[in-house]
Amino acid sequence: MFQSPKAMNSATTRLEQQEAQDGVLIVHKETGWTSHDVVAKIRALLKESKVGHAGTLDPNATGVLPILVGRATRIAEYLVDWDKEYRAQLRLGETTDTQDATGRTLARTDPGGVTEADLQRVLTSFRGLQQQLPPMYSAVKVGGQRLYKVARAGKTIDRAERPIMIHKLELVSFDGRDALLQIVCSKGTYVRTLCADIGQALGVGGHMFALERRRVGPLSIEQALTIDQVASHLKARTLSSQFRSLDELLFEFPTVVVNAEQAQRVLHGAPLPSAGGGQSLSLLGAGIVRLKDEAGRLLAIGAQDGTDLGAIKVRKVLSLSSHS
């Protein structure tokens, strides 16, 4: 049967829209793109209004940027605690106002006297629990003001140090000027501040010359797609296989199975007086749980009621069967 070009285009559009689903796409952000640019591009490709991201990357940084699509935008708060892995290039002997290569150079020092042994010794002191001062060029709010707005006005204001955890800090290579570092750290860690602090501890200053994020939680750079690859998968109608489901993303939380009657309560956001499947919720301990029906479908995120160990409060209804 003959189809007009208009009808064929309409059919293609419907197929493309079917590819857009709930979950996370692991995007390999390229240099020069803001995280917002990536979100806008994915939103346009998928023709999906609900698109967001978890864990902002600066425009000059590259690597893993989790893009949340559809219902996945509702669980962003449960993903932000993931640790992150980076490859950072530390350039010694140059201090900048932004602590990275985009900033204005404040001081230059010959780093020729720094040995690999010196660097290894200093790195040791930056492992483990640390207190880090947020950089002025950051989105942190102090007194209701974004620090970067204050910094652009040429001002500096007092801000409190924050606890961070450096799980791993290893020297990959060093040529006397540039050090390539492998870093695994907690949320809230500013890698450019870490680089600047290492340079300061060595007595020659330094800044983060380049940054690649290689992992966010379980999402690795080996799984990541460039924007062009996302578009190619969409055209080939194979993009659905590239999504990570909500259930996969919430893997750290224990599962509570509910029966059909309880499932209806969950879908309406009503609390459960007890866990389904014969489980005693008191055995699970306090915390977040995944609520699933007997077919294994993820219905909602729940939390044990701290005032009643035999009850679960529904925090987020996630099933498409819901009317929320």
mmCIF file of C-alpha atoms in Angstrom:
data_model
loop_
_atom_site.group_PDB
_atom_site.id
_atom_site.type_symbol
_atom_site.label_atom_id
_atom_site.label_comp_id
_atom_site.label_asym_id
_atom_site.label_seq_id
_atom_site.Cartn_x
_atom_site.Cartn_y
_atom_site.Cartn_z
ATOM 1 C CA MET A 1 0.000 0.000 0.000
ATOM 2 C CA PHE A 2 1.382 3.408 -1.021
ATOM 3 C CA GLN A 3 2.081 5.902 1.764
ATOM 4 C CA SER A 4 2.632 9.583 1.196
ATOM 5 C CA PRO A 5 5.887 11.080 2.506
ATOM 6 C CA LYS A 6 3.845 12.928 5.132
ATOM 7 C CA ALA A 7 2.238 9.702 6.349
ATOM 8 C CA MET A 8 5.612 7.949 6.398
ATOM 9 C CA ASN A 9 7.144 10.775 8.416
ATOM 10 C CA SER A 10 4.251 10.590 10.860
ATOM 11 C CA ALA A 11 4.744 6.842 11.270
ATOM 12 C CA THR A 12 8.469 7.335 11.803
ATOM 13 C CA THR A 13 7.779 9.958 14.451
ATOM 14 C CA ARG A 14 5.481 7.553 16.309
ATOM 15 C CA LEU A 15 8.143 4.857 16.242
ATOM 16 C CA GLU A 16 10.766 7.279 17.516
ATOM 17 C CA GLN A 17 8.490 8.364 20.329
ATOM 18 C CA GLN A 18 7.975 4.721 21.318
ATOM 19 C CA GLU A 19 11.735 4.470 21.820
ATOM 20 C CA ALA A 20 11.618 7.140 24.520
ATOM 21 C CA GLN A 21 11.015 5.387 27.821
ATOM 22 C CA ASP A 22 11.541 5.770 31.524
ATOM 23 C CA GLY A 23 15.067 5.265 32.758
ATOM 24 C CA VAL A 24 18.585 6.587 32.497
ATOM 25 C CA LEU A 25 20.740 7.052 29.440
ATOM 26 C CA ILE A 26 24.466 7.105 30.154
ATOM 27 C CA VAL A 27 25.727 9.932 27.981
ATOM 28 C CA HIS A 28 29.390 10.659 27.246
ATOM 29 C CA LYS A 29 29.459 14.436 27.474
ATOM 30 C CA GLU A 30 31.921 16.088 25.142
ATOM 31 C CA THR A 31 33.967 19.180 25.917
ATOM 32 C CA GLY A 32 32.255 22.513 25.269
ATOM 33 C CA TRP A 33 28.775 21.223 26.120
ATOM 34 C CA THR A 34 27.055 22.285 29.318
ATOM 35 C CA SER A 35 25.019 19.657 31.157
ATOM 36 C CA HIS A 36 21.939 21.719 30.238
ATOM 37 C CA ASP A 37 22.931 21.553 26.554
ATOM 38 C CA VAL A 38 22.943 17.756 26.734
ATOM 39 C CA VAL A 39 19.541 17.672 28.438
ATOM 40 C CA ALA A 40 18.073 19.998 25.800
ATOM 41 C CA LYS A 41 19.464 17.881 22.952
ATOM 42 C CA ILE A 42 18.140 14.612 24.419
ATOM 43 C CA ARG A 43 14.765 16.245 25.068
ATOM 44 C CA ALA A 44 14.569 17.305 21.413
ATOM 45 C CA LEU A 45 15.661 13.894 20.113
ATOM 46 C CA LEU A 46 13.220 11.930 22.248
ATOM 47 C CA LYS A 47 10.385 14.467 22.017
ATOM 48 C CA GLU A 48 10.052 13.985 25.756
ATOM 49 C CA SER A 49 9.506 16.911 28.111
ATOM 50 C CA LYS A 50 10.632 15.134 31.277
ATOM 51 C CA VAL A 51 14.410 15.000 30.935
ATOM 52 C CA GLY A 52 17.001 15.884 33.543
ATOM 53 C CA HIS A 53 20.492 14.967 34.669
ATOM 54 C CA ALA A 54 22.211 13.713 37.805
ATOM 55 C CA GLY A 55 25.538 15.273 38.673
ATOM 56 C CA THR A 56 26.508 18.397 36.740
ATOM 57 C CA LEU A 57 29.706 18.440 34.668
ATOM 58 C CA ASP A 58 31.441 21.720 33.869
ATOM 59 C CA PRO A 59 31.521 22.629 30.145
ATOM 60 C CA ASN A 60 35.240 21.883 29.807
ATOM 61 C CA ALA A 61 34.899 18.467 31.500
ATOM 62 C CA THR A 62 34.030 15.274 29.649
ATOM 63 C CA GLY A 63 32.673 11.856 30.510
ATOM 64 C CA VAL A 64 29.717 10.228 32.199
ATOM 65 C CA LEU A 65 26.560 12.308 32.534
ATOM 66 C CA PRO A 66 23.475 10.324 33.648
ATOM 67 C CA ILE A 67 20.431 11.599 31.751
ATOM 68 C CA LEU A 68 17.121 10.916 33.476
ATOM 69 C CA VAL A 69 14.128 10.389 31.212
ATOM 70 C CA GLY A 70 10.427 10.242 32.085
ATOM 71 C CA ARG A 71 9.707 8.799 35.516
ATOM 72 C CA ALA A 72 13.444 8.561 36.221
ATOM 73 C CA THR A 73 13.400 12.321 36.861
ATOM 74 C CA ARG A 74 11.433 11.506 40.013
ATOM 75 C CA ILE A 75 14.221 9.461 41.585
ATOM 76 C CA ALA A 76 17.134 11.889 41.117
ATOM 77 C CA GLU A 77 17.356 12.447 44.880
ATOM 78 C CA TYR A 78 18.124 8.749 45.385
ATOM 79 C CA LEU A 79 21.024 8.758 42.915
ATOM 80 C CA VAL A 80 22.995 11.771 44.127
ATOM 81 C CA ASP A 81 24.735 9.841 46.919
ATOM 82 C CA TRP A 82 26.624 7.661 44.436
ATOM 83 C CA ASP A 83 30.395 7.992 44.503
ATOM 84 C CA LYS A 84 32.218 9.159 41.371
ATOM 85 C CA GLU A 85 35.444 8.247 39.602
ATOM 86 C CA TYR A 86 37.551 10.756 37.664
ATOM 87 C CA ARG A 87 40.734 11.101 35.652
ATOM 88 C CA ALA A 88 42.085 14.567 36.350
ATOM 89 C CA GLN A 89 45.104 16.296 34.873
ATOM 90 C CA LEU A 90 46.778 18.493 37.490
ATOM 91 C CA ARG A 91 49.048 21.181 36.076
ATOM 92 C CA LEU A 92 51.616 22.303 38.625
ATOM 93 C CA GLY A 93 53.119 25.779 38.802
ATOM 94 C CA GLU A 94 50.051 27.714 37.652
ATOM 95 C CA THR A 95 47.324 28.997 39.981
ATOM 96 C CA THR A 96 44.045 30.303 38.492
ATOM 97 C CA ASP A 97 41.081 32.111 39.996
ATOM 98 C CA THR A 98 38.675 29.332 38.981
ATOM 99 C CA GLN A 99 41.054 26.517 39.952
ATOM 100 C CA ASP A 100 40.820 25.146 36.406
ATOM 101 C CA ALA A 101 42.130 25.975 32.936
ATOM 102 C CA THR A 102 39.265 28.359 32.131
ATOM 103 C CA GLY A 103 40.326 30.895 34.731
ATOM 104 C CA ARG A 104 42.659 33.846 34.902
ATOM 105 C CA THR A 105 46.225 32.990 35.903
ATOM 106 C CA LEU A 106 47.049 34.430 39.327
ATOM 107 C CA ALA A 107 50.587 33.124 39.822
ATOM 108 C CA ARG A 108 53.267 31.103 38.067
ATOM 109 C CA THR A 109 55.999 29.097 39.781
ATOM 110 C CA ASP A 110 58.623 26.753 38.351
ATOM 111 C CA PRO A 111 57.549 23.238 39.424
ATOM 112 C CA GLY A 112 60.885 21.718 38.404
ATOM 113 C CA GLY A 113 61.881 20.925 41.974
ATOM 114 C CA VAL A 114 58.844 18.681 42.575
ATOM 115 C CA THR A 115 59.718 14.987 42.375
ATOM 116 C CA GLU A 116 57.405 12.030 41.956
ATOM 117 C CA ALA A 117 58.233 11.055 45.528
ATOM 118 C CA ASP A 118 57.118 14.510 46.696
ATOM 119 C CA LEU A 119 53.858 14.138 44.841
ATOM 120 C CA GLN A 120 53.202 10.637 46.186
ATOM 121 C CA ARG A 121 53.829 11.856 49.735
ATOM 122 C CA VAL A 122 51.384 14.745 49.382
ATOM 123 C CA LEU A 123 48.717 12.565 47.778
ATOM 124 C CA THR A 124 48.781 10.319 50.840
ATOM 125 C CA SER A 125 47.636 13.224 53.019
ATOM 126 C CA PHE A 126 44.590 13.853 50.801
ATOM 127 C CA ARG A 127 43.142 10.339 51.056
ATOM 128 C CA GLY A 128 40.261 9.479 53.351
ATOM 129 C CA LEU A 129 37.955 11.878 55.163
ATOM 130 C CA GLN A 130 38.780 15.495 54.322
ATOM 131 C CA GLN A 131 37.455 18.987 54.919
ATOM 132 C CA GLN A 132 37.156 20.941 51.681
ATOM 133 C CA LEU A 133 36.423 24.633 51.151
ATOM 134 C CA PRO A 134 33.933 25.087 48.272
ATOM 135 C CA PRO A 135 35.470 27.240 45.503
ATOM 136 C CA MET A 136 34.155 30.733 44.875
ATOM 137 C CA TYR A 137 33.348 29.706 41.302
ATOM 138 C CA SER A 138 30.671 27.188 42.292
ATOM 139 C CA ALA A 139 26.902 26.984 42.578
ATOM 140 C CA VAL A 140 27.021 26.651 46.366
ATOM 141 C CA LYS A 141 24.735 29.128 48.131
ATOM 142 C CA VAL A 142 26.038 31.206 51.037
ATOM 143 C CA GLY A 143 23.636 33.681 52.606
ATOM 144 C CA GLY A 144 21.223 33.099 49.726
ATOM 145 C CA GLN A 145 23.818 34.015 47.100
ATOM 146 C CA ARG A 146 25.402 31.700 44.525
ATOM 147 C CA LEU A 147 29.142 31.851 45.045
ATOM 148 C CA TYR A 148 29.926 32.139 41.340
ATOM 149 C CA LYS A 149 27.809 35.289 41.089
ATOM 150 C CA VAL A 150 29.748 36.836 43.952
ATOM 151 C CA ALA A 151 33.038 35.762 42.357
ATOM 152 C CA ARG A 152 32.092 37.301 39.004
ATOM 153 C CA ALA A 153 31.568 40.576 40.834
ATOM 154 C CA GLY A 154 35.180 40.347 41.972
ATOM 155 C CA LYS A 155 34.329 39.550 45.585
ATOM 156 C CA THR A 156 35.176 36.766 48.007
ATOM 157 C CA ILE A 157 33.002 35.793 50.957
ATOM 158 C CA ASP A 158 33.507 33.469 53.908
ATOM 159 C CA ARG A 159 32.166 29.955 53.482
ATOM 160 C CA ALA A 160 32.336 26.861 55.639
ATOM 161 C CA GLU A 161 34.398 23.791 54.867
ATOM 162 C CA ARG A 162 32.472 20.648 54.012
ATOM 163 C CA PRO A 163 33.313 17.017 54.767
ATOM 164 C CA ILE A 164 34.186 14.862 51.739
ATOM 165 C CA MET A 165 35.619 11.400 51.328
ATOM 166 C CA ILE A 166 38.472 10.606 48.955
ATOM 167 C CA HIS A 167 38.189 6.833 48.580
ATOM 168 C CA LYS A 168 41.030 6.562 46.091
ATOM 169 C CA LEU A 169 43.714 8.985 44.911
ATOM 170 C CA GLU A 170 46.402 7.442 42.717
ATOM 171 C CA LEU A 171 49.115 8.871 40.485
ATOM 172 C CA VAL A 172 48.799 7.478 36.956
ATOM 173 C CA SER A 173 51.650 9.459 35.382
ATOM 174 C CA PHE A 174 53.860 12.505 36.050
ATOM 175 C CA ASP A 175 56.154 14.398 33.666
ATOM 176 C CA GLY A 176 57.417 17.041 36.084
ATOM 177 C CA ARG A 177 54.662 19.501 35.225
ATOM 178 C CA ASP A 178 51.454 17.583 34.606
ATOM 179 C CA ALA A 179 50.204 14.822 36.898
ATOM 180 C CA LEU A 180 47.435 12.473 35.792
ATOM 181 C CA LEU A 181 45.366 11.413 38.805
ATOM 182 C CA GLN A 182 42.777 8.681 39.302
ATOM 183 C CA ILE A 183 40.231 9.793 41.883
ATOM 184 C CA VAL A 184 37.266 8.048 43.494
ATOM 185 C CA CYS A 185 35.360 10.407 45.754
ATOM 186 C CA SER A 186 32.088 11.117 47.499
ATOM 187 C CA LYS A 187 29.363 13.440 46.302
ATOM 188 C CA GLY A 188 30.077 17.127 46.794
ATOM 189 C CA THR A 189 33.799 16.822 46.056
ATOM 190 C CA TYR A 190 35.257 19.579 43.881
ATOM 191 C CA VAL A 191 38.070 17.939 41.929
ATOM 192 C CA ARG A 192 39.450 21.295 40.803
ATOM 193 C CA THR A 193 39.711 22.359 44.447
ATOM 194 C CA LEU A 194 41.450 19.072 45.230
ATOM 195 C CA CYS A 195 43.957 19.786 42.439
ATOM 196 C CA ALA A 196 44.537 23.347 43.656
ATOM 197 C CA ASP A 197 45.014 22.151 47.238
ATOM 198 C CA ILE A 198 47.544 19.514 46.140
ATOM 199 C CA GLY A 199 49.478 22.164 44.220
ATOM 200 C CA GLN A 200 49.440 24.433 47.265
ATOM 201 C CA ALA A 201 50.635 21.603 49.529
ATOM 202 C CA LEU A 202 53.572 21.071 47.138
ATOM 203 C CA GLY A 203 54.452 24.748 47.432
ATOM 204 C CA VAL A 204 54.187 25.506 43.703
ATOM 205 C CA GLY A 205 50.440 25.949 43.190
ATOM 206 C CA GLY A 206 48.410 24.216 40.537
ATOM 207 C CA HIS A 207 45.066 23.897 38.806
ATOM 208 C CA MET A 208 42.926 21.256 37.151
ATOM 209 C CA PHE A 209 43.909 21.354 33.485
ATOM 210 C CA ALA A 210 41.481 18.655 32.270
ATOM 211 C CA LEU A 211 38.829 16.365 33.746
ATOM 212 C CA GLU A 212 37.110 13.181 32.611
ATOM 213 C CA ARG A 213 34.417 11.560 34.730
ATOM 214 C CA ARG A 214 34.701 7.821 34.244
ATOM 215 C CA ARG A 215 31.989 6.548 36.546
ATOM 216 C CA VAL A 216 28.933 7.670 38.485
ATOM 217 C CA GLY A 217 27.899 4.895 40.872
ATOM 218 C CA PRO A 218 27.423 1.782 38.690
ATOM 219 C CA LEU A 219 27.290 3.802 35.437
ATOM 220 C CA SER A 220 30.634 3.640 33.651
ATOM 221 C CA ILE A 221 32.191 5.393 30.690
ATOM 222 C CA GLU A 222 32.422 2.069 28.835
ATOM 223 C CA GLN A 223 28.602 2.073 28.714
ATOM 224 C CA ALA A 224 28.269 5.725 27.729
ATOM 225 C CA LEU A 225 26.927 6.997 24.398
ATOM 226 C CA THR A 226 27.798 10.226 22.660
ATOM 227 C CA ILE A 227 24.923 12.412 21.490
ATOM 228 C CA ASP A 228 25.545 11.201 17.921
ATOM 229 C CA GLN A 229 25.338 7.581 19.074
ATOM 230 C CA VAL A 230 22.065 8.283 20.884
ATOM 231 C CA ALA A 231 20.684 9.742 17.648
ATOM 232 C CA SER A 232 21.912 6.707 15.663
ATOM 233 C CA HIS A 233 20.279 4.252 18.086
ATOM 234 C CA LEU A 234 17.063 6.251 17.921
ATOM 235 C CA LYS A 235 17.072 6.154 14.128
ATOM 236 C CA ALA A 236 17.735 2.405 14.176
ATOM 237 C CA ARG A 237 15.009 1.916 16.815
ATOM 238 C CA THR A 238 17.509 0.256 19.183
ATOM 239 C CA LEU A 239 17.683 2.957 21.835
ATOM 240 C CA SER A 240 15.382 1.126 24.255
ATOM 241 C CA SER A 241 18.144 -1.391 24.994
ATOM 242 C CA GLN A 242 20.419 1.433 26.138
ATOM 243 C CA PHE A 243 18.180 2.594 28.981
ATOM 244 C CA ARG A 244 18.841 1.576 32.575
ATOM 245 C CA SER A 245 15.538 0.877 34.302
ATOM 246 C CA LEU A 246 14.344 2.507 37.501
ATOM 247 C CA ASP A 247 14.597 -0.855 39.231
ATOM 248 C CA GLU A 248 18.271 -1.176 38.196
ATOM 249 C CA LEU A 249 19.029 2.332 39.412
ATOM 250 C CA LEU A 250 17.504 1.656 42.834
ATOM 251 C CA PHE A 251 19.407 -1.621 43.278
ATOM 252 C CA GLU A 252 20.847 -0.610 46.659
ATOM 253 C CA PHE A 253 17.439 -0.572 48.339
ATOM 254 C CA PRO A 254 15.848 -3.827 49.607
ATOM 255 C CA THR A 255 12.667 -5.110 47.985
ATOM 256 C CA VAL A 256 9.307 -5.595 49.635
ATOM 257 C CA VAL A 257 6.751 -7.615 47.644
ATOM 258 C CA VAL A 258 3.095 -6.698 48.083
ATOM 259 C CA ASN A 259 -0.010 -8.650 47.155
ATOM 260 C CA ALA A 260 -2.697 -7.432 44.753
ATOM 261 C CA GLU A 261 -4.754 -5.687 47.432
ATOM 262 C CA GLN A 262 -1.714 -3.966 48.908
ATOM 263 C CA ALA A 263 -0.538 -2.991 45.434
ATOM 264 C CA GLN A 264 -3.702 -0.944 44.958
ATOM 265 C CA ARG A 265 -3.021 0.862 48.219
ATOM 266 C CA VAL A 266 0.540 1.569 47.119
ATOM 267 C CA LEU A 267 -0.594 2.939 43.734
ATOM 268 C CA HIS A 268 -2.855 5.393 45.556
ATOM 269 C CA GLY A 269 -0.060 6.448 47.906
ATOM 270 C CA ALA A 270 -1.660 4.905 50.980
ATOM 271 C CA PRO A 271 0.647 3.549 53.728
ATOM 272 C CA LEU A 272 0.967 -0.165 54.332
ATOM 273 C CA PRO A 273 0.464 -1.450 57.862
ATOM 274 C CA SER A 274 2.821 -4.352 57.122
ATOM 275 C CA ALA A 275 5.006 -5.753 54.358
ATOM 276 C CA GLY A 276 3.638 -8.200 51.842
ATOM 277 C CA GLY A 277 4.830 -11.687 51.001
ATOM 278 C CA GLY A 278 4.889 -12.719 54.643
ATOM 279 C CA GLN A 279 7.891 -10.471 55.360
ATOM 280 C CA SER A 280 8.145 -8.636 58.627
ATOM 281 C CA LEU A 281 9.134 -5.084 57.910
ATOM 282 C CA SER A 282 10.783 -4.809 61.305
ATOM 283 C CA LEU A 283 13.391 -7.279 60.033
ATOM 284 C CA LEU A 284 14.357 -4.932 57.212
ATOM 285 C CA GLY A 285 15.440 -2.125 59.484
ATOM 286 C CA ALA A 286 14.678 1.525 58.920
ATOM 287 C CA GLY A 287 15.297 2.998 55.503
ATOM 288 C CA ILE A 288 14.181 3.141 51.884
ATOM 289 C CA VAL A 289 12.630 0.099 50.182
ATOM 290 C CA ARG A 290 11.433 -0.780 46.694
ATOM 291 C CA LEU A 291 7.797 -1.816 46.623
ATOM 292 C CA LYS A 292 7.008 -4.424 43.954
ATOM 293 C CA ASP A 293 3.974 -6.450 43.015
ATOM 294 C CA GLU A 294 4.007 -10.243 42.845
ATOM 295 C CA ALA A 295 4.938 -10.093 39.153
ATOM 296 C CA GLY A 296 8.122 -8.231 40.032
ATOM 297 C CA ARG A 297 6.996 -4.842 38.705
ATOM 298 C CA LEU A 298 8.343 -1.807 40.540
ATOM 299 C CA LEU A 299 5.410 0.156 41.963
ATOM 300 C CA ALA A 300 6.887 2.723 44.300
ATOM 301 C CA ILE A 301 9.602 3.796 46.677
ATOM 302 C CA GLY A 302 8.647 3.440 50.311
ATOM 303 C CA ALA A 303 10.168 4.124 53.701
ATOM 304 C CA GLN A 304 9.685 2.479 57.026
ATOM 305 C CA ASP A 305 7.728 4.687 59.383
ATOM 306 C CA GLY A 306 10.034 5.571 62.256
ATOM 307 C CA THR A 307 7.074 5.745 64.651
ATOM 308 C CA ASP A 308 5.645 2.364 63.650
ATOM 309 C CA LEU A 309 8.035 -0.419 62.649
ATOM 310 C CA GLY A 310 5.179 -2.364 61.108
ATOM 311 C CA ALA A 311 4.301 0.274 58.512
ATOM 312 C CA ILE A 312 5.647 1.564 55.226
ATOM 313 C CA LYS A 313 4.916 5.040 53.966
ATOM 314 C CA VAL A 314 4.852 5.480 50.194
ATOM 315 C CA ARG A 315 7.266 8.227 49.144
ATOM 316 C CA LYS A 316 7.127 8.039 45.354
ATOM 317 C CA VAL A 317 4.598 6.185 43.200
ATOM 318 C CA LEU A 318 6.476 5.096 40.071
ATOM 319 C CA SER A 319 4.194 2.668 38.289
ATOM 320 C CA LEU A 320 2.520 3.730 35.055
ATOM 321 C CA SER A 321 -0.640 2.224 36.503
ATOM 322 C CA SER A 322 -0.864 5.068 38.982
ATOM 323 C CA HIS A 323 -2.741 8.299 38.455
ATOM 324 C CA SER A 324 -0.135 10.451 40.227
#
